[in-house]
Amino acid sequence: HWSRTAAALARERHAYADAARHLADAAAVLDAADPQRAPALIELARAEYLAGRYEASLRRCDEASDAANAHGLPALLAEVALVLQGITFSQASQAITRLCRAALAVEDLPDAMRARLLAQLATASAELDVPEEAAGQARAALELAEATGDLRAELDAARAVQMTLAHPDDTAERLRLGALAVSRAERLGDPLAAVLGHQWRVQAGYLLGRLDLVDDAIRGIEAIVARSPLPLTRWHLLRVGAARAVQEGRFAEARRCNEEATELALAGGDRSATALSHVLHQHLAAVRGDAAELPEEMWHALDHAPRNPILLSVRARALFLAGRLDEAREVYDGLRPLLPIPMTNPRWPAVLLNLVDLIVLFGDAEAARLVYDQLALFRPYPGAIGTPTAYFCGTVSRDLGRLALTAGRPDRAAELLSEALVRNRALDARPYVALTCLDLAALRRDSGALVEAAALAGEAAAIAGHLDLPGPSAAAARLVGEIAARRAGTDPLTPREREIAELVARARTNRQIADDLVISERTVESHVRNILAKLGCANRTQMATRWTGPDGLCR
């Protein structure tokens, strides 16, 4: 009695770890024959969940289920199945599926409770990659919940339906469900459900290009986290913070949010959090053009990951970013026969977007056409594709432009890349502005529009330098030089001299250049002297200025 009293006081003060400790003391004095044991274990499981100890909560749920069955208390099975909300790592989803099915087998369940169990089962099915089952369960839950008018059932069903939305035209529905969830959650005093509703609004707002919606939703999450100490609400804020920071080129903040979110989730037993951490690092590597962003432990995780399309596409992209192109080709060849990807699983856009770099690299015109046709469904939406718990990747128009070029449609590519430049600027997606400038500059160079190409390459170089994008910086420097050489009619430098000039412009010493290119330092010195003479430069600083100057290499 006194342990439960102490736990209640602790919960009132949001001291959930203390509440769990007191409730564990309460459960310890109840032997297996005591009919109070099942309710006590359910109470303990909820406290462990609120404290962010998800594995411990799952264990208590199993114990409570066994105790309820042993004492002939089937009505308690529904309570057990609904303890963990918003937790979707594989181990939890498997346990939740088992608990929900046991509870749904109980006769004479109230309709509101049945709706909630169907919704909980749908979220688990979605996480376990059974999209057709998840969609059917979610829609059934929503119909039943709306018929009962039960706020909690409607809230749970909204979450389940949102997880099954797989088409860009579902954006309006996602926005509606987000507003519904926030409204219902505020009336019920449920901070986590309100945070999830705001996250759906973030996702919809980004795709619609409505940064005002994004800002409003993030402010809503921040306000909830300020007054709610739940670890899971803070985790969601950190994840959306990391996603937005990368989109806007604030990489140090993105890394900080990613690290804190991962530590918070791992403390709760959610090992899938490392996968999201690796996805964010991979996105940083892609945007910055720097394989050093890829953590070493990611490769071990990918080696042991299930061989499903989404994880294989992540693996293929990681190998591409690391420069392991033969291995990337092998994974790509395994995924290639799956095109076009079935669009029933909400993750289908992520699979295709992960393949774009590889399709372009390998010049796979047929794959480019197939993927173009699928991703073109997003073109009517001017904003950014992505999800708040992972990342956003600018407008789809850039990917469509690159695919169009690979498919042999340069005019369509130019139209799409010009559109992408306008859209990414409006989104304040500065890294993607730089990348789009590079794509469009190369296209304009090849079409002979050298003045426009030089301006675009110069803009890319300026943004990349400001944001510290090593890959785009190097690509912009090469492009500026090539365009300038074409404008001058001749290129005074040999390919090796051009390579060395680029490294000099990046403030590399002769010794570092020699190590990078695996040549002798004496050879580097000889090339540098030749470059200085050809360009009429007095020293390395002047050479670097000319190399990276807005008017090109050979002004």
Coordinates of C-alpha atoms in Angstrom, one line a residue:
H1 CA 0.0 0.0 0.0
W2 CA 2.7 2.5 1.0
S3 CA 4.8 1.6 -2.1
R4 CA 1.9 2.3 -4.4
T5 CA 1.2 5.6 -2.5
A6 CA 4.8 6.7 -2.9
A7 CA 4.6 5.8 -6.6
A8 CA 1.5 7.9 -7.1
L9 CA 3.3 10.9 -5.5
A10 CA 6.3 10.3 -7.6
R11 CA 4.2 10.2 -10.8
E12 CA 2.5 13.5 -9.8
R13 CA 6.0 15.0 -9.7
H14 CA 7.0 13.4 -13.0
A15 CA 9.6 11.3 -11.2
Y16 CA 8.9 8.2 -13.3
A17 CA 12.0 6.3 -12.4
D18 CA 11.2 6.7 -8.7
A19 CA 7.6 5.6 -9.4
A20 CA 8.9 2.5 -11.1
R21 CA 11.1 1.7 -8.2
H22 CA 8.3 2.0 -5.7
L23 CA 6.0 -0.1 -7.9
A24 CA 8.6 -2.8 -8.2
D25 CA 8.7 -2.9 -4.4
A26 CA 4.9 -3.3 -4.4
A27 CA 4.9 -6.1 -6.9
A28 CA 7.6 -7.9 -5.0
V29 CA 5.4 -8.5 -2.0
L30 CA 2.7 -10.1 -4.1
D31 CA 3.2 -13.8 -4.7
A32 CA 2.0 -15.6 -7.9
A33 CA -1.3 -16.6 -6.2
D34 CA -2.3 -13.1 -5.4
P35 CA -5.0 -11.7 -7.8
Q36 CA -3.6 -8.2 -7.2
R37 CA -0.4 -9.2 -9.0
A38 CA -1.6 -8.7 -12.6
P39 CA -2.9 -5.1 -12.0
A40 CA 0.3 -4.3 -10.0
L41 CA 2.5 -5.5 -12.9
I42 CA 0.5 -3.5 -15.4
E43 CA 1.0 -0.4 -13.2
L44 CA 4.7 -1.2 -13.0
A45 CA 4.9 -1.7 -16.8
R46 CA 3.4 1.8 -17.4
A47 CA 5.8 3.4 -15.0
E48 CA 8.8 1.7 -16.7
Y49 CA 7.4 2.9 -20.1
L50 CA 7.1 6.5 -18.8
A51 CA 10.6 6.3 -17.4
G52 CA 11.8 5.4 -20.9
R53 CA 12.8 1.8 -20.0
Y54 CA 11.1 0.1 -22.9
E55 CA 12.7 -3.3 -22.6
A56 CA 11.9 -3.5 -18.9
S57 CA 8.3 -2.4 -19.7
L58 CA 7.9 -5.2 -22.3
R59 CA 9.1 -7.8 -19.7
R60 CA 6.5 -6.5 -17.2
C61 CA 3.8 -6.7 -19.9
D62 CA 4.5 -10.3 -20.5
E63 CA 4.5 -11.1 -16.8
A64 CA 1.2 -9.2 -16.4
S65 CA -0.3 -11.1 -19.3
D66 CA 0.7 -14.4 -17.7
A67 CA -0.7 -13.3 -14.3
A68 CA -4.0 -12.2 -15.9
N69 CA -4.5 -15.5 -17.6
A70 CA -3.5 -17.5 -14.5
H71 CA -6.2 -15.7 -12.5
G72 CA -8.9 -15.7 -15.2
L73 CA -8.8 -11.9 -15.7
P74 CA -9.0 -11.7 -19.5
A75 CA -10.3 -8.1 -19.4
L76 CA -6.8 -7.0 -18.2
L77 CA -5.2 -8.3 -21.4
A78 CA -6.3 -5.2 -23.3
E79 CA -4.7 -3.0 -20.7
V80 CA -1.5 -4.9 -21.1
A81 CA -1.4 -4.6 -24.9
L82 CA -1.9 -0.8 -24.8
V83 CA 0.8 0.0 -22.3
L84 CA 3.5 0.9 -24.8
Q85 CA 2.5 3.7 -27.2
G86 CA 4.6 5.1 -30.0
I87 CA 7.3 2.5 -29.6
T88 CA 8.1 0.7 -32.9
F89 CA 11.4 -1.1 -32.7
S90 CA 11.2 -4.7 -33.9
Q91 CA 11.3 -6.4 -30.5
A92 CA 8.5 -4.2 -29.2
S93 CA 6.4 -4.6 -32.3
Q94 CA 6.6 -8.4 -32.1
A95 CA 5.6 -8.4 -28.5
I96 CA 2.8 -5.8 -29.1
T97 CA 1.4 -8.0 -31.9
R98 CA 1.3 -11.0 -29.6
L99 CA -0.4 -9.1 -26.8
C100 CA -2.9 -7.4 -29.1
R101 CA -4.0 -10.7 -30.7
A102 CA -4.5 -12.3 -27.3
A103 CA -6.6 -9.3 -26.1
L104 CA -8.7 -9.2 -29.3
A105 CA -9.6 -12.9 -28.8
V106 CA -11.5 -11.9 -25.6
E107 CA -15.3 -11.9 -26.0
D108 CA -17.5 -8.9 -25.3
L109 CA -14.8 -6.3 -25.6
P110 CA -16.3 -2.7 -25.7
D111 CA -16.1 -1.3 -29.2
A112 CA -13.8 1.6 -28.1
M113 CA -11.3 -0.9 -26.6
R114 CA -11.5 -3.1 -29.7
A115 CA -10.7 0.0 -31.9
R116 CA -7.7 0.9 -29.7
L117 CA -6.4 -2.7 -29.9
L118 CA -6.8 -2.8 -33.7
A119 CA -5.0 0.6 -34.0
Q120 CA -2.1 -0.7 -31.8
L121 CA -1.9 -3.9 -33.9
A122 CA -1.8 -1.8 -37.1
T123 CA 1.2 0.2 -35.9
A124 CA 3.0 -3.0 -35.1
S125 CA 2.1 -4.5 -38.4
A126 CA 3.4 -1.4 -40.2
E127 CA 6.7 -1.6 -38.4
L128 CA 7.0 -5.3 -39.1
D129 CA 6.6 -4.5 -42.9
V130 CA 3.2 -6.0 -43.4
P131 CA 1.6 -2.9 -45.1
E132 CA -1.6 -4.5 -46.4
E133 CA -2.5 -5.9 -43.0
A134 CA -1.6 -2.6 -41.3
A135 CA -3.8 -0.6 -43.7
G136 CA -6.8 -2.9 -43.2
Q137 CA -6.4 -2.9 -39.4
A138 CA -6.0 0.9 -39.2
R139 CA -9.0 1.7 -41.3
A140 CA -11.1 -0.7 -39.3
A141 CA -9.9 0.9 -36.1
L142 CA -10.8 4.4 -37.4
E143 CA -14.3 3.4 -38.5
L144 CA -15.0 1.7 -35.2
A145 CA -13.5 4.6 -33.2
E146 CA -15.5 7.3 -35.0
A147 CA -18.7 5.2 -34.5
T148 CA -18.1 5.2 -30.7
G149 CA -17.0 8.8 -30.5
D150 CA -14.3 7.8 -27.9
L151 CA -11.5 10.4 -28.0
R152 CA -8.8 8.0 -27.0
A153 CA -9.9 5.4 -29.6
E154 CA -10.0 8.1 -32.3
L155 CA -6.5 9.3 -31.3
D156 CA -5.0 5.8 -31.5
A157 CA -6.7 5.1 -34.8
A158 CA -5.4 8.3 -36.3
R159 CA -1.9 7.3 -35.4
A160 CA -2.4 3.9 -37.0
V161 CA -3.9 5.3 -40.2
Q162 CA -1.1 7.9 -40.5
M163 CA 1.6 5.1 -40.4
T164 CA 0.0 3.4 -43.5
L165 CA -0.2 6.5 -45.7
A166 CA 2.0 5.7 -48.7
H167 CA 1.1 8.1 -51.5
P168 CA 2.0 11.8 -51.9
D169 CA -1.7 12.6 -52.4
D170 CA -2.2 11.4 -48.8
T171 CA -0.6 14.6 -47.7
A172 CA -3.9 16.4 -47.0
E173 CA -5.1 13.4 -45.0
R174 CA -1.8 13.4 -43.0
L175 CA -2.3 17.1 -42.2
R176 CA -5.9 16.5 -41.1
L177 CA -4.9 13.6 -38.9
G178 CA -2.1 15.6 -37.4
A179 CA -4.6 18.4 -36.4
L180 CA -7.0 15.8 -35.1
A181 CA -4.3 14.1 -33.0
V182 CA -3.1 17.4 -31.5
S183 CA -6.7 18.4 -30.7
R184 CA -7.7 15.0 -29.1
A185 CA -4.4 14.7 -27.3
E186 CA -4.6 18.1 -25.7
R187 CA -8.1 17.3 -24.4
L188 CA -6.9 14.0 -23.0
G189 CA -3.6 15.4 -21.6
D190 CA -1.5 13.0 -23.7
P191 CA 1.8 14.8 -24.5
L192 CA 3.3 12.0 -26.7
A193 CA 0.2 11.7 -28.9
A194 CA 0.3 15.5 -29.4
V195 CA 4.0 15.4 -30.3
L196 CA 3.2 12.7 -32.9
G197 CA 0.4 14.8 -34.4
H198 CA 2.7 17.8 -34.7
Q199 CA 5.3 15.6 -36.4
W200 CA 2.8 14.6 -39.1
R201 CA 2.2 18.3 -39.6
V202 CA 5.9 18.9 -40.0
Q203 CA 6.1 16.2 -42.7
A204 CA 3.1 17.5 -44.5
G205 CA 4.2 21.1 -44.2
Y206 CA 7.6 20.3 -45.7
L207 CA 6.1 18.5 -48.7
L208 CA 3.7 21.3 -49.3
G209 CA 6.5 23.9 -49.1
R210 CA 4.6 25.5 -46.2
L211 CA 7.5 26.5 -43.8
D212 CA 4.9 28.4 -41.7
L213 CA 3.3 25.0 -40.9
V214 CA 6.6 23.5 -40.2
D215 CA 7.6 26.3 -37.8
D216 CA 4.2 26.2 -36.0
A217 CA 4.4 22.4 -35.6
I218 CA 7.9 22.5 -34.2
R219 CA 7.0 25.2 -31.8
G220 CA 4.2 23.0 -30.7
I221 CA 6.6 20.1 -30.0
E222 CA 9.0 22.4 -28.1
A223 CA 6.1 23.7 -25.9
I224 CA 5.1 20.1 -25.1
V225 CA 8.6 19.0 -24.3
A226 CA 9.1 22.1 -22.0
R227 CA 6.2 21.0 -19.8
S228 CA 6.5 17.2 -20.2
P229 CA 9.6 15.3 -19.0
L230 CA 8.8 12.1 -21.0
P231 CA 12.0 10.8 -22.6
L232 CA 10.1 9.9 -25.8
T233 CA 8.8 13.4 -26.4
R234 CA 12.3 14.9 -26.1
W235 CA 13.6 12.1 -28.4
H236 CA 11.1 13.2 -31.1
L237 CA 12.1 16.9 -30.7
L238 CA 15.8 15.9 -31.1
R239 CA 15.1 13.9 -34.2
V240 CA 13.1 16.5 -36.0
G241 CA 15.8 19.0 -34.9
A242 CA 18.5 16.9 -36.6
A243 CA 16.4 16.5 -39.8
R244 CA 15.8 20.2 -40.1
A245 CA 19.3 21.2 -39.3
V246 CA 20.8 19.1 -42.2
Q247 CA 18.2 20.4 -44.6
E248 CA 19.3 24.0 -43.7
G249 CA 23.1 23.3 -43.6
R250 CA 23.5 23.5 -39.8
F251 CA 25.6 20.3 -39.5
A252 CA 27.1 20.7 -36.1
E253 CA 23.6 21.1 -34.6
A254 CA 22.4 18.1 -36.6
R255 CA 25.2 15.9 -35.2
R256 CA 24.5 17.1 -31.7
C257 CA 20.8 16.4 -31.9
N258 CA 21.4 13.0 -33.5
E259 CA 23.8 12.0 -30.8
E260 CA 21.6 13.1 -27.9
A261 CA 18.5 11.3 -29.5
T262 CA 20.5 8.1 -29.9
E263 CA 21.8 8.2 -26.3
L264 CA 18.2 8.8 -25.0
A265 CA 16.7 5.9 -27.0
L266 CA 19.5 3.5 -26.2
A267 CA 19.0 4.2 -22.5
G268 CA 15.4 3.1 -23.0
G269 CA 16.4 -0.1 -24.7
D270 CA 15.5 0.9 -28.3
R271 CA 18.4 -0.5 -30.2
S272 CA 16.8 0.5 -33.5
A273 CA 17.8 4.1 -32.6
T274 CA 21.3 3.3 -33.9
A275 CA 19.8 2.6 -37.3
L276 CA 18.3 6.1 -37.4
S277 CA 21.6 7.5 -36.2
H278 CA 23.4 5.8 -39.1
V279 CA 20.8 7.0 -41.6
L280 CA 21.4 10.6 -40.5
H281 CA 25.2 10.2 -40.7
Q282 CA 24.8 8.7 -44.2
H283 CA 22.7 11.7 -45.2
L284 CA 25.3 14.0 -43.9
A285 CA 27.9 12.2 -46.0
A286 CA 25.8 12.5 -49.1
V287 CA 25.0 16.2 -48.6
R288 CA 28.6 17.2 -47.6
G289 CA 30.3 14.8 -50.0
D290 CA 32.5 13.5 -47.2
A291 CA 32.7 9.8 -46.5
A292 CA 34.3 10.6 -43.1
E293 CA 30.8 11.2 -41.9
L294 CA 30.1 7.4 -42.1
P295 CA 30.6 5.8 -38.7
E296 CA 32.7 2.6 -38.6
E297 CA 30.0 0.8 -36.6
M298 CA 27.5 1.4 -39.4
W299 CA 29.1 -1.2 -41.6
H300 CA 28.8 -3.9 -38.9
A301 CA 25.1 -3.0 -38.5
L302 CA 24.5 -3.1 -42.3
D303 CA 26.3 -6.5 -42.5
H304 CA 23.8 -8.0 -40.1
A305 CA 20.7 -6.1 -41.2
P306 CA 17.8 -7.9 -42.8
R307 CA 18.0 -8.0 -46.6
N308 CA 14.8 -6.1 -47.3
P309 CA 14.6 -3.4 -50.0
I310 CA 14.9 -0.4 -47.7
L311 CA 17.9 -1.6 -45.9
L312 CA 19.5 -2.9 -49.1
S313 CA 19.1 0.5 -50.7
V314 CA 20.6 2.1 -47.6
R315 CA 23.6 -0.3 -47.9
A316 CA 24.0 0.4 -51.6
R317 CA 24.0 4.2 -51.0
A318 CA 26.5 3.9 -48.2
L319 CA 28.9 1.8 -50.4
F320 CA 28.6 4.5 -53.1
L321 CA 29.4 7.3 -50.7
A322 CA 32.4 5.3 -49.4
G323 CA 33.7 4.9 -52.9
R324 CA 33.3 1.1 -52.8
L325 CA 31.7 1.1 -56.2
D326 CA 32.1 -2.5 -57.1
E327 CA 30.3 -3.6 -54.0
A328 CA 27.7 -0.9 -54.5
R329 CA 27.1 -2.2 -58.0
E330 CA 26.6 -5.7 -56.7
V331 CA 23.9 -4.6 -54.2
Y332 CA 22.3 -2.4 -56.9
D333 CA 22.1 -5.3 -59.3
G334 CA 20.2 -7.2 -56.7
L335 CA 17.7 -4.4 -56.2
R336 CA 17.4 -3.5 -59.9
P337 CA 14.9 -6.4 -60.8
L338 CA 12.5 -5.0 -58.1
L339 CA 11.8 -1.9 -60.1
P340 CA 9.2 -0.4 -60.2
I341 CA 9.0 -0.7 -56.4
P342 CA 5.5 -1.6 -55.1
M343 CA 3.9 1.5 -53.6
T344 CA 2.0 -0.1 -50.8
N345 CA 4.8 0.3 -48.2
P346 CA 5.2 3.9 -47.1
R347 CA 8.9 3.5 -47.3
W348 CA 8.9 3.1 -51.1
P349 CA 10.0 6.7 -51.9
A350 CA 13.1 6.3 -49.6
V351 CA 14.1 3.1 -51.5
L352 CA 14.0 5.0 -54.8
L353 CA 15.7 8.1 -53.6
N354 CA 18.6 6.0 -52.2
L355 CA 19.1 4.6 -55.7
V356 CA 19.2 7.8 -57.7
D357 CA 23.0 8.4 -57.3
L358 CA 23.6 4.8 -58.4
I359 CA 21.3 5.0 -61.4
V360 CA 23.1 8.2 -62.5
L361 CA 26.6 6.7 -61.8
F362 CA 25.9 3.6 -63.8
G363 CA 24.0 5.4 -66.6
D364 CA 21.1 3.0 -66.3
A365 CA 18.6 4.7 -68.6
E366 CA 15.9 2.1 -68.3
A367 CA 16.0 2.3 -64.4
A368 CA 16.0 6.1 -64.7
R369 CA 12.8 6.0 -66.6
L370 CA 11.1 3.6 -64.2
V371 CA 12.1 5.5 -61.1
Y372 CA 11.3 8.9 -62.7
D373 CA 7.7 7.7 -63.4
Q374 CA 7.3 6.7 -59.7
L375 CA 8.9 9.8 -58.2
A376 CA 7.1 12.1 -60.6
L377 CA 4.0 11.6 -58.3
F378 CA 5.7 14.0 -55.9
R379 CA 6.3 16.8 -58.4
P380 CA 3.0 18.6 -57.9
Y381 CA 4.2 19.2 -54.3
P382 CA 6.8 22.0 -54.2
G383 CA 8.5 21.1 -50.9
A384 CA 10.8 18.6 -49.4
I385 CA 10.5 14.8 -49.2
G386 CA 11.4 13.2 -45.9
T387 CA 10.3 12.2 -42.5
P388 CA 10.9 14.0 -39.2
T389 CA 12.6 11.1 -37.5
A390 CA 15.2 10.6 -40.3
Y391 CA 15.9 13.5 -42.7
F392 CA 14.5 15.8 -45.5
C393 CA 16.2 15.9 -48.9
G394 CA 15.0 19.0 -50.7
T395 CA 12.5 19.0 -53.6
V396 CA 12.0 15.9 -55.7
S397 CA 12.5 18.1 -58.8
R398 CA 16.3 17.8 -58.5
D399 CA 16.2 14.0 -58.4
L400 CA 13.7 14.0 -61.4
G401 CA 16.1 16.3 -63.3
R402 CA 19.1 14.0 -62.8
L403 CA 17.0 11.0 -63.8
A404 CA 15.7 12.7 -66.9
L405 CA 19.2 13.5 -68.0
T406 CA 20.3 9.9 -67.4
A407 CA 17.3 8.7 -69.4
G408 CA 18.4 10.9 -72.4
R409 CA 16.0 13.9 -71.9
P410 CA 18.3 16.9 -71.4
D411 CA 15.6 19.5 -72.2
R412 CA 13.3 18.0 -69.5
A413 CA 16.3 17.8 -67.2
A414 CA 17.0 21.5 -67.6
E415 CA 13.4 22.4 -66.9
L416 CA 13.3 20.3 -63.7
L417 CA 16.7 21.5 -62.4
S418 CA 15.7 25.1 -62.9
E419 CA 12.5 24.3 -61.0
A420 CA 14.5 22.6 -58.3
L421 CA 16.7 25.7 -57.9
V422 CA 13.6 27.9 -57.3
R423 CA 12.0 25.4 -54.9
N424 CA 15.1 24.7 -52.8
R425 CA 15.8 28.4 -52.4
A426 CA 12.2 28.8 -51.2
L427 CA 12.8 26.0 -48.7
D428 CA 16.0 27.5 -47.4
A429 CA 17.6 24.1 -48.2
R430 CA 21.0 25.7 -48.8
P431 CA 23.0 22.5 -49.3
Y432 CA 20.5 21.4 -51.9
V433 CA 20.7 24.9 -53.6
A434 CA 24.5 24.2 -54.0
L435 CA 24.0 20.7 -55.3
T436 CA 21.3 21.9 -57.8
C437 CA 23.5 24.7 -59.0
L438 CA 26.2 22.1 -59.7
D439 CA 23.8 19.9 -61.7
L440 CA 22.4 22.8 -63.7
A441 CA 25.9 24.3 -64.3
A442 CA 27.2 21.1 -65.8
L443 CA 24.1 20.9 -68.0
R444 CA 24.5 24.5 -69.1
R445 CA 28.2 23.9 -69.8
D446 CA 27.4 21.0 -72.0
S447 CA 24.8 23.0 -73.9
G448 CA 27.3 25.8 -74.5
A449 CA 25.6 28.4 -72.2
L450 CA 29.0 29.1 -70.6
V451 CA 28.1 32.5 -69.0
E452 CA 25.1 31.0 -67.1
A453 CA 27.1 27.9 -66.3
A454 CA 30.0 30.0 -64.8
A455 CA 27.5 32.0 -62.6
L456 CA 25.9 28.8 -61.3
A457 CA 29.2 27.1 -60.6
G458 CA 30.4 30.2 -58.8
E459 CA 27.2 30.3 -56.6
A460 CA 27.7 26.6 -55.8
A461 CA 31.3 27.3 -54.8
A462 CA 30.3 30.1 -52.6
I463 CA 27.6 28.2 -50.7
A464 CA 29.8 25.1 -50.4
G465 CA 32.6 27.1 -49.0
H466 CA 30.4 28.8 -46.5
L467 CA 28.7 25.6 -45.3
D468 CA 31.8 23.4 -45.4
L469 CA 30.7 21.0 -48.1
P470 CA 34.0 19.3 -49.2
G471 CA 32.6 17.3 -52.0
P472 CA 30.6 20.1 -53.7
S473 CA 33.4 22.5 -53.1
A474 CA 35.8 20.3 -55.1
A475 CA 33.2 19.7 -57.8
A476 CA 32.5 23.4 -58.1
A477 CA 36.2 24.2 -58.3
R478 CA 36.6 21.7 -61.1
L479 CA 33.6 23.0 -62.9
V480 CA 34.7 26.6 -62.6
G481 CA 38.0 25.7 -64.2
E482 CA 36.5 23.7 -67.0
I483 CA 34.0 26.4 -67.9
A484 CA 36.7 29.1 -67.8
A485 CA 39.0 27.0 -70.0
R486 CA 36.1 26.5 -72.5
R487 CA 35.4 30.3 -72.5
A488 CA 39.1 31.0 -73.1
G489 CA 39.2 28.4 -75.9
T490 CA 42.1 26.4 -74.5
D491 CA 43.0 24.8 -71.2
P492 CA 46.6 25.6 -70.3
L493 CA 46.8 22.8 -67.7
T494 CA 47.2 19.1 -68.1
P495 CA 44.7 16.9 -66.2
R496 CA 47.4 16.2 -63.5
E497 CA 48.2 19.9 -63.2
R498 CA 44.5 20.7 -62.9
E499 CA 44.2 18.1 -60.1
I500 CA 47.1 19.6 -58.2
A501 CA 45.8 23.2 -58.7
E502 CA 42.6 22.1 -57.1
L503 CA 44.4 20.7 -54.1
V504 CA 46.5 23.9 -53.8
A505 CA 43.3 25.9 -53.8
R506 CA 42.1 23.7 -50.8
A507 CA 45.3 24.8 -48.9
R508 CA 47.0 21.4 -49.1
T509 CA 50.8 21.4 -48.7
N510 CA 53.1 19.7 -51.2
R511 CA 53.6 16.8 -48.8
Q512 CA 49.8 16.3 -48.4
I513 CA 49.3 16.5 -52.1
A514 CA 52.0 14.0 -52.7
D515 CA 50.3 11.6 -50.2
D516 CA 46.9 12.2 -51.7
L517 CA 48.1 11.5 -55.3
V518 CA 50.7 8.8 -54.4
I519 CA 53.5 10.7 -56.1
S520 CA 56.8 12.2 -54.9
E521 CA 57.0 15.6 -53.3
R522 CA 59.6 16.6 -55.9
T523 CA 57.1 15.8 -58.7
V524 CA 54.5 18.0 -56.9
E525 CA 57.0 20.9 -56.7
S526 CA 57.7 20.6 -60.4
H527 CA 54.0 20.6 -61.3
V528 CA 53.3 23.6 -59.1
R529 CA 56.1 25.6 -60.8
N530 CA 54.7 24.8 -64.2
I531 CA 51.2 25.8 -63.1
L532 CA 52.4 29.1 -61.7
A533 CA 54.2 29.9 -65.0
K534 CA 51.2 28.9 -67.2
L535 CA 48.8 31.0 -65.2
G536 CA 51.1 33.9 -64.7
C537 CA 50.8 33.7 -60.9
A538 CA 53.5 34.9 -58.6
N539 CA 52.7 32.5 -55.8
R540 CA 50.4 29.7 -54.5
T541 CA 48.0 32.2 -52.9
Q542 CA 47.5 34.0 -56.2
M543 CA 47.0 30.6 -57.9
A544 CA 44.3 29.6 -55.4
T545 CA 42.6 32.9 -55.9
R546 CA 42.5 32.5 -59.6
W547 CA 41.4 28.9 -59.3
T548 CA 38.4 29.7 -57.1
G549 CA 37.6 33.1 -58.4
P550 CA 34.1 33.9 -59.7
D551 CA 35.4 34.5 -63.2
G552 CA 37.2 31.2 -63.6
L553 CA 40.7 29.8 -63.9
C554 CA 42.1 31.6 -66.8
R555 CA 40.8 35.1 -66.5

